Amino acid sequence: AQTVTQSQPEMSVQEAETVTLSCTYDTSESDYYLFWYKQPPSRQMILVIRQEAYKQQNATENRFSVNFQKAAKSFSLKISDSQLGDAAMYFCAYRYQGAQKLVFGQGTRLTINP
Amino acid sequence: DAGVIQSPRHEVTEMGQEVTLRCKPISGHDYLFWYRQTMMRGLELLIYFNNNVPIDDSGMPEDRFSAKMPNASFSTLKIQPSEPRDSAVYFCASSSRLAGGTYEQYFGPGTRLTVT
């Protein structure tokens, strides 16, 4: 069974600095998708970024980028120029290409210090 | 687009009562998902539908839980009878095939259920 592990229950960073959130996953599949979701205090789950496993290039969305290491089964999220609005729980998620089920990690709570 | 709509946003009920959570997916989406979020178990998929048909209900915890999707624009998750351990945030999500062939799930705001 596929599993997703986020080893950092909490992280904090100074405003305007860079922070990296870690995620590892376990799968025997070769075709899959990886996601980072943000959950602010409002509870809304917001998709931050998506990575297709067949793509070697790391995905980037404005201040958010990933470091996808397929062989190591690692998928970290880098947030540059952190802003107060980035404070939230961040969830890493996996989905096998041939399925619809999302498997989530336990989440990392990110605090931004002004 | 209004996004995924869930009601109610908060529900407080007494043990033994029936609870019904409602979801309206994004128009045109052909998949609908029900998730439960708790501190102990995190986010877990309960059931999902494709074109109104249940595809995988292996995450439904027990017979007290049931889900229906009578049409493409409405789904319910029912708990009868409710128990305190059912207290959680319940999310509905929907998805459809995007250009390029992938699917992305869009989540509703969730329903916070408290069973006393």
PDB file of C-alpha atoms in Angstrom, chain A residues 44, chain B residues 1-5 24-29 94-96 98 106-107:
ATOM      1  CA  GLN A  44     -10.361  25.061   3.213  1.00  0.00           C
TER       2      GLN A  44
ATOM      3  CA  ASP B   1     -17.662  29.040 -10.411  1.00  0.00           C
ATOM      4  CA  ALA B   2     -18.989  28.649  -6.867  1.00  0.00           C
ATOM      5  CA  GLY B   3     -16.699  25.768  -6.020  1.00  0.00           C
ATOM      6  CA  VAL B   4     -17.740  22.745  -3.995  1.00  0.00           C
ATOM      7  CA  ILE B   5     -20.542  23.624  -1.596  1.00  0.00           C
ATOM      8  CA  LYS B  24     -22.880  20.032  -4.230  1.00  0.00           C
ATOM      9  CA  PRO B  25     -19.905  19.364  -6.524  1.00  0.00           C
ATOM     10  CA  ILE B  26     -18.537  21.717  -9.114  1.00  0.00           C
ATOM     11  CA  SER B  27     -20.727  21.630 -12.203  1.00  0.00           C
ATOM     12  CA  GLY B  28     -19.355  19.283 -14.850  1.00  0.00           C
ATOM     13  CA  HIS B  29     -17.184  17.273 -12.470  1.00  0.00           C
ATOM     14  CA  SER B  94     -14.913  16.822  -6.787  1.00  0.00           C
ATOM     15  CA  SER B  95     -12.752  16.425  -9.870  1.00  0.00           C
ATOM     16  CA  SER B  96     -12.829  16.064 -13.615  1.00  0.00           C
ATOM     17  CA  LEU B  98      -8.178  18.332 -17.132  1.00  0.00           C
ATOM     18  CA  TYR B 106     -11.176  20.580  -5.441  1.00  0.00           C
ATOM     19  CA  PHE B 107     -12.315  20.568  -1.855  1.00  0.00           C
TER      20      PHE B 107
END
